[in-house]
Amino acid sequence: MTTTPPRQQLGPAPNARRHIPPRLRGILSLGDLEEAAKRVLPRPIFGYLQGGVEDNVTLQANVAAFRKWMFRTNVLVDVSARDQGRTLMGQAYRAPFGIAPMGLCAMFAFDGDVVMARAAEAAGIPYVLSGASLTRMERVAQAAPTCGWFQAYIPGEQAHIEGLIQRVEKAGFKTLVITVDTATLANRENNVRVGFTTPLRPGLRLAWDGLLRPRWLLGTLGRTLASHGMPHFENAGAGRGVPIISRSVVRQFGLRDHLNWEHLALVRRQWRGKLVVKGLISATDVMRAEQAGADGVILSNHGGRQLDGTAPPMLVLPEAVKAKGRMALMLDSGIRRGTDVLKALAQGADHVFVGRPMAYAAAVGGQAGVAHAITLLRDEIHRDMALLGVGNLDQLSTDHLVAT
């Protein structure tokens, strides 16, 4: 008597995604989040988040840079116990990626900064709060007591720097990120085209787009005004900043063209925690940051939002590896897949950060949306490690990459 072998189940079981909230079940990758967020956010708000500067050359090049490398796999390797944990500047994290700093997140989702911080804390990955955020840093520090970092935009003024550092330390953050690629306001023509301004100027276009997207109008803007009042730039200095609807916004974020290496030395003398410099794109600057006492650097072109035509971090990573010294070397800009993460680590990065997709996720599903995005990327890395033939991330090297 012969028996028919059971049919092999291909793909996920029919009910495998039932635990995922309905609005997130169609989100299968980080790339799916952009279109989903576009349906939620008013056109000016979405355009601000999505866009870069001028011709978007750098914005597009960031994603394309990862496609310049292909994998060389190893087979017949026991990868059953693979682990993607990562120790970064003395702290253990459960995945090799974190959430990059992004301003105005409270306009993308209700309590957007807090929901991202909570999702990151639950997942055991770093979350970087932007100095251009609309949520007080003290609230966010409570939401991510072990994984929260603070990113500052500082002008070249000693009193301002000292006051801000004291506040960040008192809030409880242990890692301070200084962004250094914003010497002047960028030429964000995209913002003008979609009707986004800083400060915000309520007008017919924004009002009409809000009415067309009642979920955002009531669930984000309405809840924010009811719960917290008019949003302010809460973390630009030692005290509360100006409201988002204000003529003083540009003035408050000015004077950055005075910033120089002496100011970074001042920060290093004042700040007792881990110090990270973000916005570097050359090996020379990486070396100078190490000499200035930084604990880490983040290679970044601001997600294509500053100088159009700036090289993608992935392309300057090999030269930065040679210059980093004792520092942790991280990068952001263009990470969209688990394979992107592994390519960066194989080239010598210690960690990577993801920006826009996490903001899109918050807009689509709040904290559950961000948690879903984190899970998608972590699952991709777990799967890709097996297919690549590595049991832990320390085994990655340039031997796994082929340039195209």
XYZ file of N, CA, C and O in Angstrom, residues 171-359:
756
model
N 17.432 65.501 30.605
C 16.321 64.679 30.097
C 16.623 63.185 30.206
O 15.696 62.374 30.245
N 17.896 62.828 30.235
C 18.265 61.431 30.408
C 18.883 60.760 29.206
O 19.188 59.560 29.245
N 19.101 61.496 28.123
C 19.733 60.897 26.944
C 21.208 60.639 27.227
O 21.887 61.445 27.861
N 21.695 59.507 26.718
C 23.103 59.145 26.911
C 23.924 59.331 25.644
O 25.152 59.286 25.696
N 23.251 59.513 24.507
C 23.948 59.696 23.229
C 23.447 60.971 22.570
O 22.241 61.155 22.396
N 24.383 61.836 22.219
C 24.068 63.108 21.561
C 24.623 63.078 20.146
O 25.799 62.772 19.930
N 23.765 63.386 19.177
C 24.140 63.413 17.764
C 24.144 64.866 17.304
O 23.129 65.562 17.433
N 25.264 65.331 16.791
C 25.361 66.692 16.260
C 25.346 66.620 14.741
O 26.225 66.014 14.126
N 24.333 67.231 14.139
C 24.234 67.262 12.683
C 25.001 68.469 12.147
O 24.795 69.592 12.610
N 25.867 68.236 11.167
C 26.808 69.273 10.746
C 26.714 69.635 9.259
O 27.561 70.367 8.756
N 25.690 69.148 8.564
C 25.600 69.417 7.122
C 24.490 70.402 6.781
O 23.923 70.368 5.695
N 24.192 71.309 7.715
C 23.087 72.252 7.507
C 23.564 73.693 7.707
O 22.959 74.456 8.459
N 24.663 74.056 7.047
C 25.214 75.401 7.209
C 24.248 76.489 6.749
O 24.320 77.631 7.199
N 23.320 76.143 5.862
C 22.290 77.088 5.433
C 21.059 76.295 5.010
O 21.120 75.068 4.854
N 19.947 76.983 4.859
C 18.721 76.310 4.437
C 18.857 75.845 2.995
O 19.317 76.588 2.129
N 18.460 74.619 2.736
C 18.590 74.038 1.404
C 17.519 74.588 0.462
O 16.504 75.147 0.893
N 17.740 74.382 -0.828
C 16.826 74.859 -1.864
C 15.757 73.804 -2.132
O 15.821 73.066 -3.112
N 14.781 73.730 -1.253
C 13.752 72.699 -1.356
C 12.584 73.196 -2.208
O 11.498 73.535 -1.718
N 12.830 73.210 -3.507
C 11.809 73.645 -4.459
C 10.559 72.776 -4.367
O 9.441 73.240 -4.601
N 10.761 71.507 -4.031
C 9.640 70.581 -3.921
C 8.615 71.095 -2.916
O 7.401 70.971 -3.124
N 9.100 71.662 -1.793
C 8.175 72.182 -0.785
C 7.289 73.282 -1.353
O 6.094 73.350 -1.078
N 7.881 74.155 -2.156
C 7.121 75.256 -2.754
C 6.063 74.705 -3.701
O 4.910 75.156 -3.715
N 6.439 73.716 -4.486
C 5.518 73.161 -5.484
C 4.306 72.489 -4.852
O 3.215 72.497 -5.428
N 4.502 71.882 -3.674
C 3.378 71.187 -3.043
C 2.665 72.050 -2.017
O 1.686 71.626 -1.399
N 3.163 73.277 -1.812
C 2.483 74.188 -0.899
C 2.878 74.059 0.550
O 2.137 74.493 1.450
N 4.066 73.490 0.812
C 4.525 73.369 2.193
C 5.474 74.511 2.511
O 6.385 74.819 1.740
N 5.290 75.143 3.661
C 6.170 76.222 4.088
C 6.553 76.030 5.544
O 5.828 75.398 6.322
N 7.706 76.554 5.922
C 8.114 76.628 7.318
C 8.454 78.083 7.607
O 9.426 78.595 7.069
N 7.657 78.787 8.420
C 6.527 78.281 9.181
C 5.340 77.914 8.292
O 5.232 78.398 7.174
N 4.464 77.072 8.843
C 3.262 76.704 8.101
C 2.363 77.926 7.942
O 2.183 78.712 8.878
N 1.832 78.064 6.766
C 0.880 79.152 6.516
C -0.439 78.524 6.067
O -0.569 78.074 4.934
N -1.410 78.452 6.972
C -2.690 77.864 6.594
C -3.273 78.564 5.384
O -3.305 79.794 5.314
N -3.694 77.784 4.409
C -4.275 78.358 3.201
C -5.299 77.409 2.618
O -5.587 76.346 3.173
N -5.848 77.797 1.482
C -6.894 76.994 0.872
C -6.389 75.614 0.465
O -7.112 74.626 0.596
N -5.134 75.535 -0.031
C -4.624 74.239 -0.475
C -4.520 73.269 0.693
O -4.959 72.125 0.613
N -3.921 73.715 1.808
C -3.779 72.844 2.972
C -5.148 72.491 3.546
O -5.404 71.344 3.928
N -6.050 73.471 3.588
C -7.394 73.207 4.122
C -8.133 72.193 3.253
O -8.776 71.262 3.765
N -8.056 72.364 1.935
C -8.731 71.452 1.028
C -8.152 70.036 1.130
O -8.898 69.059 1.213
N -6.819 69.936 1.157
C -6.194 68.620 1.284
C -6.555 67.968 2.609
O -6.725 66.748 2.692
N -6.668 68.775 3.675
C -7.067 68.229 4.961
C -8.478 67.667 4.933
O -8.754 66.590 5.474
N -9.383 68.391 4.270
C -10.761 67.910 4.158
C -10.837 66.628 3.340
O -11.686 65.763 3.595
N -9.957 66.499 2.336
C -9.939 65.291 1.523
C -9.368 64.099 2.281
O -9.562 62.951 1.863
N -8.668 64.364 3.369
C -8.047 63.287 4.160
C -8.495 63.422 5.606
O -7.719 63.815 6.479
N -9.742 63.096 5.879
C -10.296 63.288 7.234
C -9.584 62.466 8.290
O -9.555 62.856 9.459
N -9.013 61.327 7.891
C -8.281 60.517 8.874
C -7.117 61.319 9.461
O -6.878 61.284 10.670
N -6.384 62.039 8.608
C -5.284 62.870 9.103
C -5.834 64.097 9.831
O -5.349 64.457 10.910
N -6.856 64.726 9.263
C -7.399 65.958 9.828
C -7.891 65.738 11.257
O -7.607 66.543 12.157
N -8.607 64.639 11.469
C -9.162 64.369 12.796
C -8.194 63.570 13.670
O -8.015 63.874 14.849
N -7.570 62.549 13.061
C -6.751 61.634 13.852
C -5.383 62.158 14.199
O -4.792 61.736 15.202
N -4.849 63.065 13.380
C -3.518 63.616 13.670
C -3.611 65.075 14.104
O -3.311 65.409 15.245
N -4.054 65.950 13.205
C -4.098 67.374 13.549
C -5.099 67.648 14.660
O -4.782 68.342 15.640
N -6.309 67.109 14.535
C -7.337 67.357 15.538
C -6.933 66.850 16.913
O -7.070 67.563 17.920
N -6.433 65.614 16.975
C -6.013 65.052 18.263
C -4.838 65.824 18.846
O -4.744 66.019 20.067
N -3.933 66.272 17.985
C -2.778 67.026 18.469
C -3.210 68.338 19.104
O -2.777 68.694 20.216
N -4.070 69.081 18.427
C -4.534 70.361 18.958
C -5.322 70.163 20.249
O -5.190 70.942 21.197
N -6.127 69.113 20.293
C -6.933 68.854 21.484
C -6.081 68.404 22.668
O -6.357 68.768 23.819
N -5.034 67.633 22.385
C -4.228 67.065 23.468
C -3.065 67.949 23.894
O -2.725 68.023 25.080
N -2.433 68.625 22.920
C -1.205 69.356 23.220
C -1.245 70.825 22.821
O -0.276 71.555 23.087
N -2.317 71.258 22.167
C -2.365 72.627 21.699
C -1.539 72.813 20.437
O -1.154 71.842 19.774
N -1.264 74.050 20.084
C -0.499 74.354 18.884
C 0.913 73.767 18.992
O 1.615 74.013 19.967
N 1.355 72.968 17.996
C 2.711 72.404 18.050
C 3.776 73.491 18.012
O 3.645 74.490 17.304
N 4.827 73.274 18.811
C 5.989 74.152 18.849
C 7.233 73.360 18.473
O 7.268 72.136 18.614
N 8.260 74.058 18.004
C 9.582 73.444 17.909
C 10.121 73.374 19.331
O 10.574 74.374 19.893
N 10.032 72.181 19.907
C 10.240 72.036 21.337
C 11.697 71.891 21.760
O 12.026 72.106 22.926
N 12.591 71.508 20.830
C 13.907 71.044 21.260
C 15.077 71.730 20.578
O 16.171 71.178 20.513
N 14.848 72.946 20.083
C 15.923 73.640 19.382
C 16.904 74.297 20.332
O 18.002 74.678 19.926
N 16.527 74.445 21.592
C 17.402 75.101 22.544
C 17.118 74.657 23.960
O 16.501 73.615 24.199
N 17.550 75.471 24.928
C 17.393 75.108 26.331
C 15.935 75.167 26.772
O 15.540 74.482 27.714
N 15.129 75.979 26.095
C 13.726 76.100 26.452
C 12.832 75.799 25.272
O 13.275 75.367 24.208
N 11.545 76.064 25.459
C 10.579 75.797 24.404
C 10.794 76.757 23.244
O 11.064 77.947 23.436
N 10.677 76.227 22.028
C 10.875 77.051 20.847
C 9.596 77.701 20.378
O 8.570 77.711 21.061
N 9.646 78.213 19.173
C 8.522 78.956 18.607
C 7.459 77.991 18.083
O 7.743 76.825 17.799
N 6.214 78.436 17.955
C 5.172 77.586 17.366
C 5.439 77.352 15.894
O 6.132 78.137 15.237
N 4.887 76.262 15.387
C 5.133 75.915 13.984
C 4.527 76.953 13.057
O 4.997 77.132 11.925
N 3.501 77.650 13.514
C 2.956 78.773 12.756
C 3.521 80.047 13.378
O 3.006 80.568 14.357
N 4.654 80.502 12.843
C 5.360 81.643 13.424
C 6.283 82.263 12.391
O 6.812 81.566 11.522
N 6.513 83.552 12.505
C 7.452 84.234 11.628
C 8.886 84.099 12.124
O 9.817 84.524 11.455
N 9.089 83.488 13.304
C 10.420 83.434 13.911
C 11.128 82.112 13.695
O 12.216 81.911 14.195
N 10.508 81.180 12.960
C 11.097 79.859 12.799
C 12.449 79.939 12.120
O 13.438 79.370 12.573
N 12.543 80.668 11.011
C 13.802 80.748 10.268
C 14.887 81.360 11.137
O 16.026 80.913 11.157
N 14.539 82.388 11.927
C 15.519 83.035 12.776
C 16.042 82.055 13.828
O 17.227 82.016 14.137
N 15.150 81.259 14.419
C 15.563 80.334 15.465
C 16.518 79.278 14.937
O 17.402 78.828 15.646
N 16.345 78.873 13.705
C 17.188 77.831 13.136
C 18.326 78.422 12.292
O 18.933 77.733 11.491
N 18.593 79.702 12.474
C 19.661 80.345 11.727
C 21.002 80.258 12.433
O 21.176 79.550 13.432
N 21.971 81.015 11.929
C 23.323 81.108 12.484
C 24.105 79.804 12.428
O 25.152 79.688 13.064
N 23.623 78.821 11.671
C 24.376 77.576 11.583
C 25.616 77.731 10.707
O 26.514 76.889 10.773
N 25.671 78.778 9.897
C 26.850 78.959 9.057
C 28.064 79.414 9.869
O 29.173 79.492 9.343
N 27.873 79.689 11.165
C 28.993 80.012 12.045
C 29.641 78.756 12.633
O 30.733 78.828 13.203
N 28.957 77.635 12.521
C 29.421 76.406 13.190
C 30.730 75.915 12.581
O 30.885 75.882 11.359
N 31.692 75.548 13.453
C 32.977 75.041 12.985
C 33.514 74.002 13.963
O 32.853 73.659 14.963
N 34.719 73.513 13.683
C 35.281 72.430 14.501
C 35.533 72.859 15.944
O 35.532 72.021 16.848
N 35.738 74.136 16.182
C 35.916 74.609 17.556
C 34.635 74.427 18.365
O 34.682 74.129 19.559
N 33.508 74.603 17.709
C 32.240 74.387 18.413
C 32.053 72.908 18.741
O 31.509 72.572 19.796
N 32.496 72.025 17.847
C 32.428 70.598 18.161
C 33.323 70.271 19.352
O 32.951 69.454 20.211
N 34.489 70.898 19.426
C 35.371 70.697 20.574
C 34.691 71.170 21.856
O 34.823 70.530 22.921
N 33.937 72.280 21.773
C 33.184 72.762 22.926
C 32.139 71.743 23.356
O 31.986 71.454 24.555
N 31.428 71.173 22.393
C 30.436 70.142 22.700
C 31.102 68.965 23.398
O 30.595 68.438 24.399
N 32.251 68.544 22.892
C 32.944 67.399 23.482
C 33.349 67.682 24.930
O 33.260 66.777 25.787
N 33.756 68.906 25.229
C 34.127 69.246 26.603
C 32.912 69.272 27.523
O 33.005 68.888 28.698
N 31.777 69.681 26.990
C 30.577 69.824 27.813
C 29.804 68.516 27.979
O 29.214 68.269 29.024
N 29.793 67.701 26.936
C 28.939 66.506 26.912
C 29.691 65.294 27.449
O 30.742 64.929 26.935
N 29.121 64.652 28.459
C 29.792 63.528 29.116
C 29.380 62.167 28.572
O 29.965 61.148 28.940
N 28.364 62.136 27.729
C 27.915 60.868 27.168
C 28.599 60.559 25.852
O 29.644 61.113 25.506
N 27.989 59.654 25.091
C 28.508 59.309 23.771
C 28.197 60.442 22.791
O 27.089 60.969 22.777
N 29.186 60.791 21.979
C 29.030 61.878 21.021
C 29.164 61.343 19.602
O 30.167 60.699 19.264
N 28.149 61.615 18.782
C 28.119 61.166 17.386
C 28.004 62.391 16.489
O 27.225 63.306 16.776
N 28.773 62.407 15.409
C 28.712 63.497 14.436
C 28.029 62.964 13.179
O 28.469 61.975 12.594
N 26.969 63.638 12.754
C 26.161 63.184 11.624
C 26.233 64.195 10.477
O 26.201 65.400 10.712
N 26.296 63.663 9.258
C 26.285 64.528 8.091
C 27.619 64.586 7.379
O 27.836 65.455 6.540
N 28.514 63.648 7.688
C 29.816 63.594 7.036
C 29.722 62.767 5.762
O 28.962 61.802 5.690
N 30.531 63.134 4.777
C 30.504 62.412 3.508
C 31.911 62.307 2.923
O 32.078 61.951 1.745
N 32.937 62.592 3.735
C 34.310 62.461 3.263
C 35.173 61.829 4.342
O 34.938 62.027 5.543
N 36.194 61.097 3.915
C 37.111 60.455 4.850
C 37.878 61.481 5.665
O 38.187 61.253 6.845
N 38.184 62.617 5.069
C 38.909 63.670 5.784
C 38.115 64.159 6.986
O 38.656 64.312 8.095
N 36.813 64.385 6.795
C 35.984 64.834 7.909
C 35.791 63.734 8.945
O 35.688 64.010 10.146
N 35.726 62.492 8.503
C 35.638 61.377 9.449
C 36.869 61.371 10.345
O 36.780 61.225 11.572
N 38.019 61.552 9.763
C 39.272 61.578 10.527
C 39.286 62.748 11.511
O 39.695 62.605 12.668
N 38.803 63.911 11.075
C 38.773 65.076 11.956
C 37.811 64.869 13.117
O 38.064 65.315 14.238
N 36.694 64.186 12.864
C 35.749 63.906 13.937
C 36.379 62.988 14.981
O 36.176 63.166 16.190
N 37.148 62.023 14.515
C 37.833 61.113 15.443
C 38.855 61.878 16.277
O 38.973 61.678 17.490
N 39.571 62.775 15.652
C 40.556 63.597 16.357
C 39.894 64.539 17.357
O 40.497 64.905 18.376
N 38.652 64.938 17.079
C 37.914 65.828 17.976
C 37.293 65.093 19.151
O 36.672 65.732 20.023
N 37.423 63.782 19.185
C 36.931 63.024 20.328
C 35.553 62.425 20.170
O 34.951 61.983 21.156
N 35.030 62.384 18.959
C 33.715 61.762 18.731
C 33.796 60.257 18.980
O 34.832 59.624 18.744
N 32.699 59.717 19.454
C 32.612 58.265 19.668
C 32.099 57.549 18.433
O 32.276 56.342 18.295
N 31.459 58.293 17.545
C 30.927 57.694 16.335
C 30.586 58.758 15.314
O 30.465 59.947 15.641
N 30.422 58.335 14.067
C 29.985 59.231 13.005
C 28.895 58.540 12.197
O 28.860 57.302 12.112
N 28.007 59.338 11.639
C 26.988 58.822 10.732
C 27.229 59.450 9.364
O 27.078 60.667 9.190
N 27.663 58.626 8.411
C 27.766 59.095 7.036
C 26.358 59.395 6.540
O 25.466 58.546 6.623
N 26.149 60.596 6.029
C 24.792 60.982 5.648
C 24.830 62.191 4.734
O 25.656 63.093 4.912
N 23.933 62.224 3.758
C 23.714 63.445 2.980
C 22.320 64.003 3.271
O 21.710 64.656 2.440
N 21.831 63.693 4.471
C 20.545 64.217 4.938
C 19.382 63.677 4.107
O 18.373 64.353 3.893
N 19.547 62.450 3.623
C 18.485 61.864 2.821
C 18.226 62.592 1.526
O 17.107 62.581 0.998
N 19.278 63.240 0.987
C 19.113 63.993 -0.253
C 18.398 65.310 -0.078
O 17.831 65.845 -1.040
N 18.454 65.881 1.129
C 17.684 67.087 1.430
C 18.552 68.320 1.651
O 18.060 69.346 2.089
N 19.850 68.239 1.353
C 20.711 69.406 1.525
C 21.343 69.823 0.197
O 20.732 70.524 -0.575
N 22.560 69.382 -0.094
C 23.229 69.751 -1.337
C 22.944 68.696 -2.399
O 23.400 67.555 -2.288
N 22.187 69.067 -3.418
C 21.891 68.094 -4.465
C 23.164 67.773 -5.248
O 23.926 68.669 -5.627
N 23.388 66.493 -5.502
C 24.607 66.048 -6.151
C 25.638 65.515 -5.173
O 26.712 65.065 -5.589
N 25.333 65.562 -3.871
C 26.234 64.991 -2.876
C 26.271 63.475 -3.040
O 25.246 62.838 -3.283
N 27.443 62.894 -2.864
C 27.605 61.447 -3.039
C 26.817 60.672 -1.994
O 26.705 61.105 -0.841
N 26.262 59.522 -2.367
C 25.608 58.649 -1.399
C 26.607 58.108 -0.383
O 27.751 57.801 -0.733
N 26.217 57.981 0.878
C 27.118 57.434 1.897
C 27.684 56.067 1.531
O 28.841 55.769 1.839
N 26.890 55.238 0.865
C 27.355 53.896 0.513
C 28.582 53.948 -0.393
O 29.446 53.072 -0.329
N 28.703 54.983 -1.208
C 29.824 55.067 -2.140
C 31.100 55.562 -1.477
O 32.197 55.295 -1.968
N 30.972 56.305 -0.369
C 32.170 56.784 0.333
C 32.496 55.925 1.551
O 33.493 56.171 2.231
N 31.676 54.920 1.801
C 31.887 54.053 2.965
C 33.268 53.391 2.979
O 33.929 53.386 4.023
N 33.759 52.814 1.863
C 35.073 52.150 1.918
C 36.200 53.059 2.383
O 37.053 52.652 3.186
N 36.230 54.312 1.923
C 37.291 55.223 2.347
C 37.095 55.677 3.787
O 38.063 55.916 4.522
N 35.840 55.765 4.225
C 35.557 56.156 5.604
C 35.995 55.073 6.588
O 36.434 55.377 7.702
N 35.867 53.809 6.180
C 36.292 52.697 7.033
C 37.771 52.831 7.392
O 38.186 52.591 8.529
N 38.578 53.257 6.438
C 40.017 53.392 6.659
C 40.347 54.568 7.566
O 41.425 54.613 8.160
N 39.433 55.519 7.687
C 39.712 56.742 8.438
C 39.047 56.790 9.805
O 39.282 57.725 10.571
N 38.208 55.821 10.139
C 37.354 55.950 11.320
C 38.086 55.791 12.647
O 37.586 56.230 13.688
N 39.258 55.178 12.646
C 39.968 54.977 13.894
C 39.174 54.115 14.846
O 38.652 53.063 14.474
N 39.026 54.582 16.079
C 38.333 53.804 17.118
C 36.823 54.016 17.095
O 36.095 53.401 17.869
N 36.333 54.911 16.268
C 34.926 55.298 16.307
C 34.004 54.233 15.706
O 34.421 53.432 14.872
N 32.736 54.288 16.122
C 31.686 53.534 15.441
C 31.361 54.254 14.145
O 31.250 55.488 14.117
N 31.198 53.490 13.073
C 30.912 54.068 11.757
C 29.519 53.637 11.323
O 29.249 52.446 11.150
N 28.634 54.613 11.156
C 27.241 54.345 10.813
C 26.890 55.097 9.535
O 27.631 55.970 9.099
N 25.738 54.765 8.947
C 25.273 55.531 7.791
C 23.759 55.506 7.722
O 23.096 54.649 8.306
N 23.218 56.490 7.003
C 21.799 56.496 6.667
C 21.663 56.898 5.212
O 22.648 56.958 4.484
N 20.450 57.135 4.765
C 20.146 57.598 3.403
C 20.049 56.442 2.402
O 21.055 55.912 1.941
N 18.816 56.033 2.105
C 18.574 55.065 1.042
C 18.317 53.640 1.470
O 18.074 52.784 0.620
N 18.354 53.340 2.770
C 18.117 51.970 3.238
C 16.641 51.626 3.044
O 15.753 52.286 3.594
N 16.373 50.603 2.263
C 15.002 50.184 2.016
C 14.790 48.674 2.162
O 13.661 48.212 2.224
N 15.854 47.904 2.189
C 15.751 46.444 2.232
C 16.773 45.850 3.199
O 17.803 46.468 3.496
N 16.482 44.627 3.640
C 17.457 43.908 4.449
C 18.758 43.709 3.711
O 19.845 43.737 4.306
N 18.683 43.507 2.405
C 19.910 43.359 1.619
C 20.729 44.647 1.639
O 21.966 44.595 1.615
N 20.078 45.817 1.693
C 20.806 47.080 1.808
C 21.599 47.122 3.108
O 22.762 47.540 3.137
N 20.962 46.687 4.185
C 21.630 46.670 5.487
C 22.865 45.781 5.439
O 23.955 46.173 5.870
N 22.709 44.581 4.897
C 23.825 43.634 4.859
C 24.950 44.125 3.956
O 26.136 43.904 4.254
N 24.630 44.795 2.863
C 25.673 45.341 1.990
C 26.483 46.412 2.717
O 27.713 46.476 2.576
N 25.805 47.254 3.480
C 26.516 48.290 4.224
C 27.412 47.675 5.295
O 28.569 48.094 5.470
N 26.898 46.684 5.997
C 27.706 46.039 7.034
C 28.894 45.299 6.428
O 29.997 45.299 6.993
N 28.684 44.675 5.288
C 29.779 43.963 4.625
C 30.878 44.924 4.187
O 32.060 44.560 4.149
N 30.510 46.163 3.881
C 31.489 47.172 3.488
C 32.211 47.794 4.680
O 33.157 48.546 4.509
N 31.741 47.489 5.895
C 32.438 47.984 7.076
C 31.648 48.880 7.990
O 32.163 49.347 9.011
N 30.374 49.152 7.687
C 29.535 49.941 8.593
C 29.233 49.129 9.845
O 29.089 47.902 9.786
N 29.132 49.810 10.966
C 28.777 49.143 12.220
C 27.272 49.119 12.457
O 26.782 48.269 13.207
N 26.554 50.050 11.842
C 25.115 50.156 12.056
C 24.556 51.049 10.950
O 25.297 51.820 10.330
N 23.252 50.957 10.698
C 22.609 51.833 9.718
C 21.328 52.394 10.329
O 20.810 51.866 11.317
N 20.836 53.476 9.709
C 19.609 54.112 10.178
C 18.644 54.309 9.018
O 19.056 54.627 7.902
N 17.364 54.124 9.317
C 16.294 54.223 8.317
C 15.426 55.421 8.660
O 15.003 55.580 9.812
N 15.127 56.258 7.667
C 14.355 57.462 7.912
C 12.941 57.419 7.389
O 12.023 56.954 8.061
N 12.734 57.885 6.162
C 11.388 58.075 5.625
C 10.447 56.882 5.818
O 9.275 57.092 6.167
N 10.873 55.636 5.545
C 9.921 54.533 5.703
C 9.314 54.443 7.098
O 8.142 54.056 7.242
N 10.064 54.816 8.130
C 9.525 54.762 9.482
C 8.504 55.869 9.712
O 7.505 55.678 10.415
N 8.729 57.032 9.106
C 7.736 58.103 9.198
C 6.469 57.725 8.435
O 5.349 57.979 8.892
